[in-house]
Each structure stands twice: as C-alpha cells, then as structure tokens.
Amino acid sequence: MAVKNILAACAAALALTGCGTISKILPEAGPGTLAPIGKVSRADIAKSGQPVMKLTVPSRGIETFLTIRDRRGDVVNWMAADGTLFSFRNDVLIETRGLGADLMSSAAPSAGQILSGQAHRRAYFYVDDDDQTGRRDYQCQMSRTGSESLVIYGRAYTASKLAETCERDVGRITNHYWVEGGRIRKSQEWVSPGIGRVEFERVID
C-alpha cells in the first residue's frame, strides 16, 4: 500500500491514534511504493517525541516503524502506519493483527522468565492458510549464546543474546532475544506458520 493511501486510511481510523505519529516519521513516497525508511535519520525519528520500534517481516518484505498506540495494564500495543498491530506483554510478543496469518493469542513467558533462563511452556493460537485457527503447544528451554555488539539505526549497543528453543512432538521453533541494560533491545519472535519469525528493534526508548 502506498504511503499516501496508508495515511488516508489512518485519517479515517480515528481510534488508531498512532497513525499521526508514524506519518511524522515516514517520508512521502511515490505512487505504489513504500517510504524508504532507511533514509530517515535517527534525529528525525526522535522528533516524534515517542518510543519507536523498527519492524522487519522477512516473509512479507516489510520494513517499517511502530509506535505505541495504547497501554492496557502490562500489555503495550504497537502499531504501524497501516494499522497493523503488535501486542506485547512485559516486552514479549503475544498477539498480532493485520498480517493475515496472525498470532491471535498466546500463552507466553514474561521477560523475567526469559532473562532468568527458566524452562516454560508456550501455546500459540494462529490463523492458518485455510483461515482457520490452529494451535501449537511447546516446551521451551532458554540458553545464553554470549555477548554481541548491535547497531540499531546508527547507535551501537552491547547485548547478551538468548535463544528460546521450543519443541513439540513434531517440530521446533527458536526465538532470539538481545538483552541490553536489563531490557529486550532486539528480538526475533515466531508468529505463525504463514509468517514465520519477525524482528523487532527498539530505536527510541
């Protein structure tokens, strides 16, 4: 969807308050193209005055920004300019809306469980290729894979990398987390069979 069409949709969806913030970050693009977010400077992003996260969905060729739409208790809803929504509980992805093959809900560990290395269970409820809801249950183990230097939108960080390996009778998935200063700075988290893993990078806190 062209950025002009995205912004028009945002204007019509008054409840989606994050649209105005995103429109200040993304530059105008030509008809039928997405804004080249790589040409937006960190200083320009910071002008939004709000936390900003970069989203990458490799299976869909999506690369864009997210800003906070709202908070409900310990759940924070982050939104893209087209209304696609990502819900996090304690910094861990629990739901998506707008991707098609969405993660409808999940039983996920807290960031504290991930950081402590505790074993845990996960349950994913997702939309499959037949537009039906599927479920997968996993037993998960955490492992620390060492320290890494990250560069996120021009700023360097030193983070500890953790891998969450989740297994069931048939198959496994692995989520990755980069922890800096006690918080998740970057993550690669599984959504559904149709989407695979998506990547989140915190650009502006």
PDB file of C-alpha atoms in Angstrom:
ATOM      1  CA  MET A   1       0.000   0.000   0.000  1.00  0.00           C
ATOM      2  CA  ALA A   2       1.367   3.459  -0.906  1.00  0.00           C
ATOM      3  CA  VAL A   3       2.204   5.732   1.993  1.00  0.00           C
ATOM      4  CA  LYS A   4      -0.407   8.294   0.850  1.00  0.00           C
ATOM      5  CA  ASN A   5      -3.060   5.581   0.960  1.00  0.00           C
ATOM      6  CA  ILE A   6      -1.813   4.485   4.375  1.00  0.00           C
ATOM      7  CA  LEU A   7      -2.119   7.999   5.716  1.00  0.00           C
ATOM      8  CA  ALA A   8      -5.605   8.345   4.242  1.00  0.00           C
ATOM      9  CA  ALA A   9      -6.609   5.146   6.000  1.00  0.00           C
ATOM     10  CA  CYS A  10      -5.164   6.486   9.232  1.00  0.00           C
ATOM     11  CA  ALA A  11      -7.148   9.677   8.950  1.00  0.00           C
ATOM     12  CA  ALA A  12     -10.331   7.627   8.590  1.00  0.00           C
ATOM     13  CA  ALA A  13      -9.497   5.402  11.554  1.00  0.00           C
ATOM     14  CA  LEU A  14      -9.662   7.931  14.366  1.00  0.00           C
ATOM     15  CA  ALA A  15      -9.312   5.273  17.018  1.00  0.00           C
ATOM     16  CA  LEU A  16      -5.875   4.326  15.790  1.00  0.00           C
ATOM     17  CA  THR A  17      -4.046   7.200  17.397  1.00  0.00           C
ATOM     18  CA  GLY A  18      -0.577   6.042  16.429  1.00  0.00           C
ATOM     19  CA  CYS A  19      -1.106   6.930  12.765  1.00  0.00           C
ATOM     20  CA  GLY A  20      -0.330  10.601  13.274  1.00  0.00           C
ATOM     21  CA  THR A  21       2.960   9.770  14.954  1.00  0.00           C
ATOM     22  CA  ILE A  22       4.001   7.391  12.162  1.00  0.00           C
ATOM     23  CA  SER A  23       3.134   9.962   9.500  1.00  0.00           C
ATOM     24  CA  LYS A  24       5.637  12.350  11.088  1.00  0.00           C
ATOM     25  CA  ILE A  25       8.378   9.734  10.777  1.00  0.00           C
ATOM     26  CA  LEU A  26       7.809   8.219   7.330  1.00  0.00           C
ATOM     27  CA  PRO A  27       8.656  10.404   4.325  1.00  0.00           C
ATOM     28  CA  GLU A  28       6.355  10.747   1.334  1.00  0.00           C
ATOM     29  CA  ALA A  29       6.841   8.091  -1.339  1.00  0.00           C
ATOM     30  CA  GLY A  30       5.829   7.773  -4.968  1.00  0.00           C
ATOM     31  CA  PRO A  31       2.585   6.063  -6.024  1.00  0.00           C
ATOM     32  CA  GLY A  32       2.573   2.348  -5.300  1.00  0.00           C
ATOM     33  CA  THR A  33       5.740   2.406  -3.194  1.00  0.00           C
ATOM     34  CA  LEU A  34       6.548   2.266   0.481  1.00  0.00           C
ATOM     35  CA  ALA A  35       8.520   5.015   2.152  1.00  0.00           C
ATOM     36  CA  PRO A  36      12.302   4.290   2.212  1.00  0.00           C
ATOM     37  CA  ILE A  37      12.691   4.183   5.981  1.00  0.00           C
ATOM     38  CA  GLY A  38      16.441   3.669   5.652  1.00  0.00           C
ATOM     39  CA  LYS A  39      16.695   7.306   4.540  1.00  0.00           C
ATOM     40  CA  VAL A  40      15.108   8.622   7.701  1.00  0.00           C
ATOM     41  CA  SER A  41      17.705   9.762  10.226  1.00  0.00           C
ATOM     42  CA  ARG A  42      17.690   8.871  13.921  1.00  0.00           C
ATOM     43  CA  ALA A  43      17.272  12.586  14.657  1.00  0.00           C
ATOM     44  CA  ASP A  44      14.133  12.670  12.513  1.00  0.00           C
ATOM     45  CA  ILE A  45      12.773   9.618  14.293  1.00  0.00           C
ATOM     46  CA  ALA A  46      13.469  11.188  17.686  1.00  0.00           C
ATOM     47  CA  LYS A  47      11.380  14.225  16.693  1.00  0.00           C
ATOM     48  CA  SER A  48       8.275  12.088  17.121  1.00  0.00           C
ATOM     49  CA  GLY A  49       8.782  12.505  20.867  1.00  0.00           C
ATOM     50  CA  GLN A  50       7.652   8.940  21.496  1.00  0.00           C
ATOM     51  CA  PRO A  51       9.198   5.447  21.681  1.00  0.00           C
ATOM     52  CA  VAL A  52       9.788   3.986  18.224  1.00  0.00           C
ATOM     53  CA  MET A  53      10.420   0.405  17.201  1.00  0.00           C
ATOM     54  CA  LYS A  54      11.606  -0.882  13.838  1.00  0.00           C
ATOM     55  CA  LEU A  55       9.729  -3.885  12.450  1.00  0.00           C
ATOM     56  CA  THR A  56      11.011  -6.335   9.840  1.00  0.00           C
ATOM     57  CA  VAL A  57       8.849  -9.155   8.443  1.00  0.00           C
ATOM     58  CA  PRO A  58      11.179 -11.099   6.098  1.00  0.00           C
ATOM     59  CA  SER A  59       8.440 -13.347   4.677  1.00  0.00           C
ATOM     60  CA  ARG A  60       6.435 -10.306   3.549  1.00  0.00           C
ATOM     61  CA  GLY A  61       9.255  -7.947   2.625  1.00  0.00           C
ATOM     62  CA  ILE A  62       8.023  -5.486   5.260  1.00  0.00           C
ATOM     63  CA  GLU A  63      10.318  -2.979   6.951  1.00  0.00           C
ATOM     64  CA  THR A  64       8.695  -0.115   8.794  1.00  0.00           C
ATOM     65  CA  PHE A  65       8.314   1.711  12.096  1.00  0.00           C
ATOM     66  CA  LEU A  66       5.977   1.060  15.014  1.00  0.00           C
ATOM     67  CA  THR A  67       4.833   3.498  17.677  1.00  0.00           C
ATOM     68  CA  ILE A  68       2.770   2.888  20.794  1.00  0.00           C
ATOM     69  CA  ARG A  69      -0.985   3.041  20.223  1.00  0.00           C
ATOM     70  CA  ASP A  70      -2.019   2.403  23.815  1.00  0.00           C
ATOM     71  CA  ARG A  71      -1.234   0.599  27.047  1.00  0.00           C
ATOM     72  CA  ARG A  72      -3.601  -1.684  28.915  1.00  0.00           C
ATOM     73  CA  GLY A  73      -2.100  -2.827  32.180  1.00  0.00           C
ATOM     74  CA  ASP A  74       1.037  -4.779  31.363  1.00  0.00           C
ATOM     75  CA  VAL A  75       0.129  -5.016  27.647  1.00  0.00           C
ATOM     76  CA  VAL A  76       1.542  -2.445  25.214  1.00  0.00           C
ATOM     77  CA  ASN A  77       0.059  -2.216  21.708  1.00  0.00           C
ATOM     78  CA  TRP A  78       2.448  -1.039  18.986  1.00  0.00           C
ATOM     79  CA  MET A  79       1.081  -0.013  15.598  1.00  0.00           C
ATOM     80  CA  ALA A  80       2.344   0.567  12.053  1.00  0.00           C
ATOM     81  CA  ALA A  81       1.015   3.312   9.783  1.00  0.00           C
ATOM     82  CA  ASP A  82      -1.357   0.915   8.018  1.00  0.00           C
ATOM     83  CA  GLY A  83      -2.949  -0.159  11.305  1.00  0.00           C
ATOM     84  CA  THR A  84      -1.079  -3.460  11.673  1.00  0.00           C
ATOM     85  CA  LEU A  85      -0.904  -4.124  15.407  1.00  0.00           C
ATOM     86  CA  PHE A  86       1.578  -5.969  17.628  1.00  0.00           C
ATOM     87  CA  SER A  87       0.766  -6.578  21.283  1.00  0.00           C
ATOM     88  CA  PHE A  88       3.468  -7.208  23.880  1.00  0.00           C
ATOM     89  CA  ARG A  89       3.083  -8.315  27.477  1.00  0.00           C
ATOM     90  CA  ASN A  90       6.153  -7.487  29.553  1.00  0.00           C
ATOM     91  CA  ASP A  91       8.119  -6.912  26.314  1.00  0.00           C
ATOM     92  CA  VAL A  92       7.241 -10.335  24.828  1.00  0.00           C
ATOM     93  CA  LEU A  93       5.032 -10.619  21.711  1.00  0.00           C
ATOM     94  CA  ILE A  94       1.623 -12.152  22.442  1.00  0.00           C
ATOM     95  CA  GLU A  95      -0.652 -11.119  19.516  1.00  0.00           C
ATOM     96  CA  THR A  96      -0.660  -9.602  16.025  1.00  0.00           C
ATOM     97  CA  ARG A  97      -3.405  -8.157  13.850  1.00  0.00           C
ATOM     98  CA  GLY A  98      -3.233  -7.168  10.178  1.00  0.00           C
ATOM     99  CA  LEU A  99      -0.662  -9.664   8.869  1.00  0.00           C
ATOM    100  CA  GLY A 100      -3.246 -12.139   7.570  1.00  0.00           C
ATOM    101  CA  ALA A 101      -1.733 -15.272   9.116  1.00  0.00           C
ATOM    102  CA  ASP A 102      -1.898 -13.613  12.522  1.00  0.00           C
ATOM    103  CA  LEU A 103      -0.977 -14.723  16.001  1.00  0.00           C
ATOM    104  CA  MET A 104      -4.449 -14.444  17.528  1.00  0.00           C
ATOM    105  CA  SER A 105      -3.337 -15.088  21.110  1.00  0.00           C
ATOM    106  CA  SER A 106      -0.664 -16.919  23.033  1.00  0.00           C
ATOM    107  CA  ALA A 107       0.433 -18.108  26.439  1.00  0.00           C
ATOM    108  CA  ALA A 108       3.937 -16.674  26.569  1.00  0.00           C
ATOM    109  CA  PRO A 109       6.649 -16.280  29.221  1.00  0.00           C
ATOM    110  CA  SER A 110       7.359 -12.933  30.800  1.00  0.00           C
ATOM    111  CA  ALA A 111      10.566 -11.076  30.091  1.00  0.00           C
ATOM    112  CA  GLY A 112      11.612 -12.001  33.627  1.00  0.00           C
ATOM    113  CA  GLN A 113      11.277 -15.711  32.872  1.00  0.00           C
ATOM    114  CA  ILE A 114      13.257 -15.287  29.673  1.00  0.00           C
ATOM    115  CA  LEU A 115      16.036 -13.353  31.402  1.00  0.00           C
ATOM    116  CA  SER A 116      16.216 -15.823  34.285  1.00  0.00           C
ATOM    117  CA  GLY A 117      16.611 -18.779  31.937  1.00  0.00           C
ATOM    118  CA  GLN A 118      13.634 -20.678  33.365  1.00  0.00           C
ATOM    119  CA  ALA A 119      12.095 -23.526  31.392  1.00  0.00           C
ATOM    120  CA  HIS A 120       8.478 -22.796  30.455  1.00  0.00           C
ATOM    121  CA  ARG A 121       5.576 -23.733  28.218  1.00  0.00           C
ATOM    122  CA  ARG A 122       4.163 -21.817  25.291  1.00  0.00           C
ATOM    123  CA  ALA A 123       0.835 -22.060  23.473  1.00  0.00           C
ATOM    124  CA  TYR A 124       0.266 -20.332  20.133  1.00  0.00           C
ATOM    125  CA  PHE A 125      -3.185 -19.754  18.592  1.00  0.00           C
ATOM    126  CA  TYR A 126      -2.799 -18.571  14.994  1.00  0.00           C
ATOM    127  CA  VAL A 127      -4.626 -18.211  11.672  1.00  0.00           C
ATOM    128  CA  ASP A 128      -3.572 -20.879   9.156  1.00  0.00           C
ATOM    129  CA  ASP A 129      -3.645 -20.927   5.342  1.00  0.00           C
ATOM    130  CA  ASP A 130      -7.310 -22.012   5.338  1.00  0.00           C
ATOM    131  CA  ASP A 131      -8.299 -19.073   7.539  1.00  0.00           C
ATOM    132  CA  GLN A 132      -8.859 -21.451  10.425  1.00  0.00           C
ATOM    133  CA  THR A 133      -7.425 -21.124  13.911  1.00  0.00           C
ATOM    134  CA  GLY A 134      -4.618 -23.548  14.694  1.00  0.00           C
ATOM    135  CA  ARG A 135      -2.902 -24.286  17.977  1.00  0.00           C
ATOM    136  CA  ARG A 136       0.616 -25.382  18.836  1.00  0.00           C
ATOM    137  CA  ASP A 137       1.915 -26.191  22.305  1.00  0.00           C
ATOM    138  CA  TYR A 138       5.611 -26.198  23.108  1.00  0.00           C
ATOM    139  CA  GLN A 139       8.007 -26.958  25.928  1.00  0.00           C
ATOM    140  CA  CYS A 140      10.734 -24.309  25.873  1.00  0.00           C
ATOM    141  CA  GLN A 141      14.291 -24.039  27.162  1.00  0.00           C
ATOM    142  CA  MET A 142      16.453 -20.926  27.386  1.00  0.00           C
ATOM    143  CA  SER A 143      20.155 -20.715  26.583  1.00  0.00           C
ATOM    144  CA  ARG A 144      22.599 -17.820  26.617  1.00  0.00           C
ATOM    145  CA  THR A 145      24.712 -17.660  23.486  1.00  0.00           C
ATOM    146  CA  GLY A 146      27.103 -14.879  24.518  1.00  0.00           C
ATOM    147  CA  SER A 147      27.576 -11.157  24.153  1.00  0.00           C
ATOM    148  CA  GLU A 148      27.121  -9.349  20.843  1.00  0.00           C
ATOM    149  CA  SER A 149      27.643  -5.838  19.527  1.00  0.00           C
ATOM    150  CA  LEU A 150      24.477  -4.465  17.935  1.00  0.00           C
ATOM    151  CA  VAL A 151      23.993  -1.449  15.725  1.00  0.00           C
ATOM    152  CA  ILE A 152      20.376  -0.328  15.630  1.00  0.00           C
ATOM    153  CA  TYR A 153      19.672   2.593  13.383  1.00  0.00           C
ATOM    154  CA  GLY A 154      23.113   4.091  13.784  1.00  0.00           C
ATOM    155  CA  ARG A 155      23.574   3.519  17.501  1.00  0.00           C
ATOM    156  CA  ALA A 156      25.786   0.796  18.988  1.00  0.00           C
ATOM    157  CA  TYR A 157      24.805  -1.430  21.891  1.00  0.00           C
ATOM    158  CA  THR A 158      26.393  -4.341  23.695  1.00  0.00           C
ATOM    159  CA  ALA A 159      23.813  -7.009  24.425  1.00  0.00           C
ATOM    160  CA  SER A 160      23.567 -10.538  25.752  1.00  0.00           C
ATOM    161  CA  LYS A 161      21.948 -12.889  23.260  1.00  0.00           C
ATOM    162  CA  LEU A 162      19.491 -15.505  24.489  1.00  0.00           C
ATOM    163  CA  ALA A 163      17.870 -18.291  22.491  1.00  0.00           C
ATOM    164  CA  GLU A 164      14.460 -19.732  23.366  1.00  0.00           C
ATOM    165  CA  THR A 165      14.172 -23.197  21.824  1.00  0.00           C
ATOM    166  CA  CYS A 166      10.632 -24.556  21.869  1.00  0.00           C
ATOM    167  CA  GLU A 167       9.828 -28.145  20.933  1.00  0.00           C
ATOM    168  CA  ARG A 168       6.725 -30.265  20.429  1.00  0.00           C
ATOM    169  CA  ASP A 169       6.147 -33.774  19.109  1.00  0.00           C
ATOM    170  CA  VAL A 170       6.630 -32.630  15.510  1.00  0.00           C
ATOM    171  CA  GLY A 171       8.999 -29.728  15.014  1.00  0.00           C
ATOM    172  CA  ARG A 172      10.568 -26.864  16.899  1.00  0.00           C
ATOM    173  CA  ILE A 173      10.839 -23.103  16.746  1.00  0.00           C
ATOM    174  CA  THR A 174      13.518 -20.776  18.104  1.00  0.00           C
ATOM    175  CA  ASN A 175      13.065 -17.205  19.262  1.00  0.00           C
ATOM    176  CA  HIS A 176      16.048 -14.915  19.839  1.00  0.00           C
ATOM    177  CA  TYR A 177      16.421 -12.033  22.289  1.00  0.00           C
ATOM    178  CA  TRP A 178      19.173  -9.444  22.674  1.00  0.00           C
ATOM    179  CA  VAL A 179      19.150  -8.007  26.187  1.00  0.00           C
ATOM    180  CA  GLU A 180      20.789  -4.674  26.962  1.00  0.00           C
ATOM    181  CA  GLY A 181      20.629  -2.918  30.302  1.00  0.00           C
ATOM    182  CA  GLY A 182      18.109  -5.400  31.661  1.00  0.00           C
ATOM    183  CA  ARG A 183      15.630  -4.957  28.823  1.00  0.00           C
ATOM    184  CA  ILE A 184      14.993  -6.598  25.480  1.00  0.00           C
ATOM    185  CA  ARG A 185      16.632  -4.330  22.901  1.00  0.00           C
ATOM    186  CA  LYS A 186      16.018  -6.605  19.908  1.00  0.00           C
ATOM    187  CA  SER A 187      14.068  -9.797  19.315  1.00  0.00           C
ATOM    188  CA  GLN A 188      13.179 -12.278  16.593  1.00  0.00           C
ATOM    189  CA  GLU A 189       9.890 -13.918  17.509  1.00  0.00           C
ATOM    190  CA  TRP A 190       7.725 -16.547  15.786  1.00  0.00           C
ATOM    191  CA  VAL A 191       4.212 -15.516  14.750  1.00  0.00           C
ATOM    192  CA  SER A 192       2.640 -18.352  12.739  1.00  0.00           C
ATOM    193  CA  PRO A 193       3.467 -20.937  10.037  1.00  0.00           C
ATOM    194  CA  GLY A 194       2.397 -18.443   7.379  1.00  0.00           C
ATOM    195  CA  ILE A 195       4.552 -15.586   8.693  1.00  0.00           C
ATOM    196  CA  GLY A 196       7.497 -17.236  10.432  1.00  0.00           C
ATOM    197  CA  ARG A 197       9.667 -15.036  12.613  1.00  0.00           C
ATOM    198  CA  VAL A 198       9.506 -11.256  12.709  1.00  0.00           C
ATOM    199  CA  GLU A 199      12.162  -8.898  14.049  1.00  0.00           C
ATOM    200  CA  PHE A 200      11.707  -6.002  16.442  1.00  0.00           C
ATOM    201  CA  GLU A 201      14.409  -3.423  17.215  1.00  0.00           C
ATOM    202  CA  ARG A 202      13.900  -0.643  19.769  1.00  0.00           C
ATOM    203  CA  VAL A 203      15.189   2.528  18.136  1.00  0.00           C
ATOM    204  CA  ILE A 204      13.969   5.212  20.539  1.00  0.00           C
ATOM    205  CA  ASP A 205      13.116   4.312  24.148  1.00  0.00           C
TER     206      ASP A 205
END
